[in-house]
Amino acid sequence: MGSFSLGTVWEETASLLRRERALLIPVALALFGPAQVMIELGMPRDMPGNPAEQAMQGKALLVLPAMLLVFLGNLAITRLALVPGISVAEALSDGLRRLPRTLGAMLLLGVALAAIAILIAIAATLGILVFGGDPRSPAVSAQLVTLIMIPAFVLLVRMMLLVPAVAMEEGGVIDALRRGWALGRGNALRLTGMLLIVLILTAIVQLIETFVVGSMIQLLALATGDGELAKLLHMVINAAIDSLLSLGFTVYVALVYRAVARDGG
């Protein structure tokens, strides 16, 4: 497969976002925005035993449609970024058509990762028992989690170009997985660097949401005396910020895919 330059793709991403912002931003807000709100509502924040636990478990179901919107957004925005002259309606239609294949590929990846985690857990537990250790100790549990995270990280990096491959190429679920794996060949360090950049940017955005937006919302709540309205506004603002971050990441990954696929075929 071909290679790419992080700096060059970054410049291309910034240029594309400036040029097509009127087209891309509304799509990102329309798809990623509601998804972020549903994830915020659906992620359980109460500890077990809290009276709200049962309600939170019901709200957790919101994560499922949220993930569908996220995948649809990734597919549609990738098409908008890479297909010249495509309309929003065409991109959304193409994304919907490719959504089942994306879900199938992600499901198989999840099964593979779960199988790897189970095998590592069984092997590690047997080894600990043979040497007379306690598999229930916190130290052993932490080491086991680390062992599982290593192949998970490798798989995440290697398959980072899977979604744009599904968005731009035809074939079945297995074909998509093979293509995603092939696109990651020879680019592990660059893809790892890209992932680290995204994680750093995400951390910065989270700090802004917590300290800047959060402080402004607290002042608004004190001024109006309406805590629920302030909480809702905070959620909407955070969703908009996260949507723009997701837009940038999606376009960046799409342009990385284009560079790798163009050079490597």
PDB file of N, CA and C in Angstrom, residues 117 120-125 134-151:
ATOM      1  N   ALA A 117      -9.574 -11.373  23.424  1.00  0.00           N
ATOM      2  CA  ALA A 117      -9.581 -11.051  24.853  1.00  0.00           C
ATOM      3  C   ALA A 117      -9.843 -12.294  25.696  1.00  0.00           C
ATOM      4  N   ILE A 120      -6.705 -14.523  25.679  1.00  0.00           N
ATOM      5  CA  ILE A 120      -5.668 -13.950  26.542  1.00  0.00           C
ATOM      6  C   ILE A 120      -6.018 -14.149  28.008  1.00  0.00           C
ATOM      7  N   ALA A 121      -7.289 -13.930  28.359  1.00  0.00           N
ATOM      8  CA  ALA A 121      -7.714 -14.098  29.752  1.00  0.00           C
ATOM      9  C   ALA A 121      -7.547 -15.540  30.212  1.00  0.00           C
ATOM     10  N   ILE A 122      -7.929 -16.500  29.366  1.00  0.00           N
ATOM     11  CA  ILE A 122      -7.803 -17.915  29.734  1.00  0.00           C
ATOM     12  C   ILE A 122      -6.339 -18.302  29.890  1.00  0.00           C
ATOM     13  N   ALA A 123      -5.515 -17.904  28.903  1.00  0.00           N
ATOM     14  CA  ALA A 123      -4.096 -18.257  28.957  1.00  0.00           C
ATOM     15  C   ALA A 123      -3.414 -17.623  30.169  1.00  0.00           C
ATOM     16  N   ALA A 124      -3.719 -16.354  30.431  1.00  0.00           N
ATOM     17  CA  ALA A 124      -3.097 -15.670  31.566  1.00  0.00           C
ATOM     18  C   ALA A 124      -3.546 -16.271  32.888  1.00  0.00           C
ATOM     19  N   THR A 125      -4.825 -16.599  33.001  1.00  0.00           N
ATOM     20  CA  THR A 125      -5.343 -17.195  34.242  1.00  0.00           C
ATOM     21  C   THR A 125      -4.709 -18.551  34.506  1.00  0.00           C
ATOM     22  N   ASP A 134      -2.695 -15.376  42.405  1.00  0.00           N
ATOM     23  CA  ASP A 134      -4.126 -15.145  42.599  1.00  0.00           C
ATOM     24  C   ASP A 134      -4.661 -14.336  41.421  1.00  0.00           C
ATOM     25  N   PRO A 135      -5.442 -14.947  40.539  1.00  0.00           N
ATOM     26  CA  PRO A 135      -5.936 -14.216  39.365  1.00  0.00           C
ATOM     27  C   PRO A 135      -6.919 -13.096  39.707  1.00  0.00           C
ATOM     28  N   ARG A 136      -7.404 -13.055  40.966  1.00  0.00           N
ATOM     29  CA  ARG A 136      -8.371 -12.030  41.351  1.00  0.00           C
ATOM     30  C   ARG A 136      -7.721 -10.785  41.936  1.00  0.00           C
ATOM     31  N   SER A 137      -6.400 -10.779  42.080  1.00  0.00           N
ATOM     32  CA  SER A 137      -5.731  -9.627  42.681  1.00  0.00           C
ATOM     33  C   SER A 137      -5.781  -8.426  41.738  1.00  0.00           C
ATOM     34  N   PRO A 138      -5.832  -7.202  42.279  1.00  0.00           N
ATOM     35  CA  PRO A 138      -5.902  -6.004  41.428  1.00  0.00           C
ATOM     36  C   PRO A 138      -4.713  -5.874  40.482  1.00  0.00           C
ATOM     37  N   ALA A 139      -3.517  -6.240  40.957  1.00  0.00           N
ATOM     38  CA  ALA A 139      -2.328  -6.124  40.109  1.00  0.00           C
ATOM     39  C   ALA A 139      -2.431  -7.031  38.891  1.00  0.00           C
ATOM     40  N   VAL A 140      -2.886  -8.249  39.118  1.00  0.00           N
ATOM     41  CA  VAL A 140      -3.044  -9.197  38.011  1.00  0.00           C
ATOM     42  C   VAL A 140      -4.120  -8.708  37.048  1.00  0.00           C
ATOM     43  N   SER A 141      -5.200  -8.180  37.586  1.00  0.00           N
ATOM     44  CA  SER A 141      -6.276  -7.661  36.733  1.00  0.00           C
ATOM     45  C   SER A 141      -5.778  -6.520  35.854  1.00  0.00           C
ATOM     46  N   ALA A 142      -4.963  -5.634  36.432  1.00  0.00           N
ATOM     47  CA  ALA A 142      -4.421  -4.515  35.660  1.00  0.00           C
ATOM     48  C   ALA A 142      -3.511  -5.013  34.542  1.00  0.00           C
ATOM     49  N   GLN A 143      -2.685  -6.007  34.851  1.00  0.00           N
ATOM     50  CA  GLN A 143      -1.803  -6.571  33.829  1.00  0.00           C
ATOM     51  C   GLN A 143      -2.607  -7.260  32.731  1.00  0.00           C
ATOM     52  N   LEU A 144      -3.679  -7.915  33.119  1.00  0.00           N
ATOM     53  CA  LEU A 144      -4.525  -8.595  32.139  1.00  0.00           C
ATOM     54  C   LEU A 144      -5.189  -7.584  31.203  1.00  0.00           C
ATOM     55  N   VAL A 145      -5.661  -6.488  31.770  1.00  0.00           N
ATOM     56  CA  VAL A 145      -6.263  -5.437  30.944  1.00  0.00           C
ATOM     57  C   VAL A 145      -5.242  -4.878  29.956  1.00  0.00           C
ATOM     58  N   THR A 146      -4.003  -4.698  30.421  1.00  0.00           N
ATOM     59  CA  THR A 146      -2.945  -4.206  29.539  1.00  0.00           C
ATOM     60  C   THR A 146      -2.680  -5.171  28.396  1.00  0.00           C
ATOM     61  N   LEU A 147      -2.639  -6.458  28.708  1.00  0.00           N
ATOM     62  CA  LEU A 147      -2.421  -7.469  27.672  1.00  0.00           C
ATOM     63  C   LEU A 147      -3.536  -7.452  26.624  1.00  0.00           C
ATOM     64  N   ILE A 148      -4.749  -7.196  27.063  1.00  0.00           N
ATOM     65  CA  ILE A 148      -5.877  -7.156  26.130  1.00  0.00           C
ATOM     66  C   ILE A 148      -5.859  -5.870  25.305  1.00  0.00           C
ATOM     67  N   MET A 149      -5.421  -4.764  25.916  1.00  0.00           N
ATOM     68  CA  MET A 149      -5.419  -3.481  25.218  1.00  0.00           C
ATOM     69  C   MET A 149      -4.405  -3.437  24.083  1.00  0.00           C
ATOM     70  N   ILE A 150      -3.324  -4.197  24.204  1.00  0.00           N
ATOM     71  CA  ILE A 150      -2.285  -4.160  23.166  1.00  0.00           C
ATOM     72  C   ILE A 150      -2.824  -4.635  21.815  1.00  0.00           C
ATOM     73  N   PRO A 151      -3.404  -5.852  21.719  1.00  0.00           N
ATOM     74  CA  PRO A 151      -3.958  -6.255  20.417  1.00  0.00           C
ATOM     75  C   PRO A 151      -5.141  -5.388  19.986  1.00  0.00           C
TER      76      PRO A 151
END
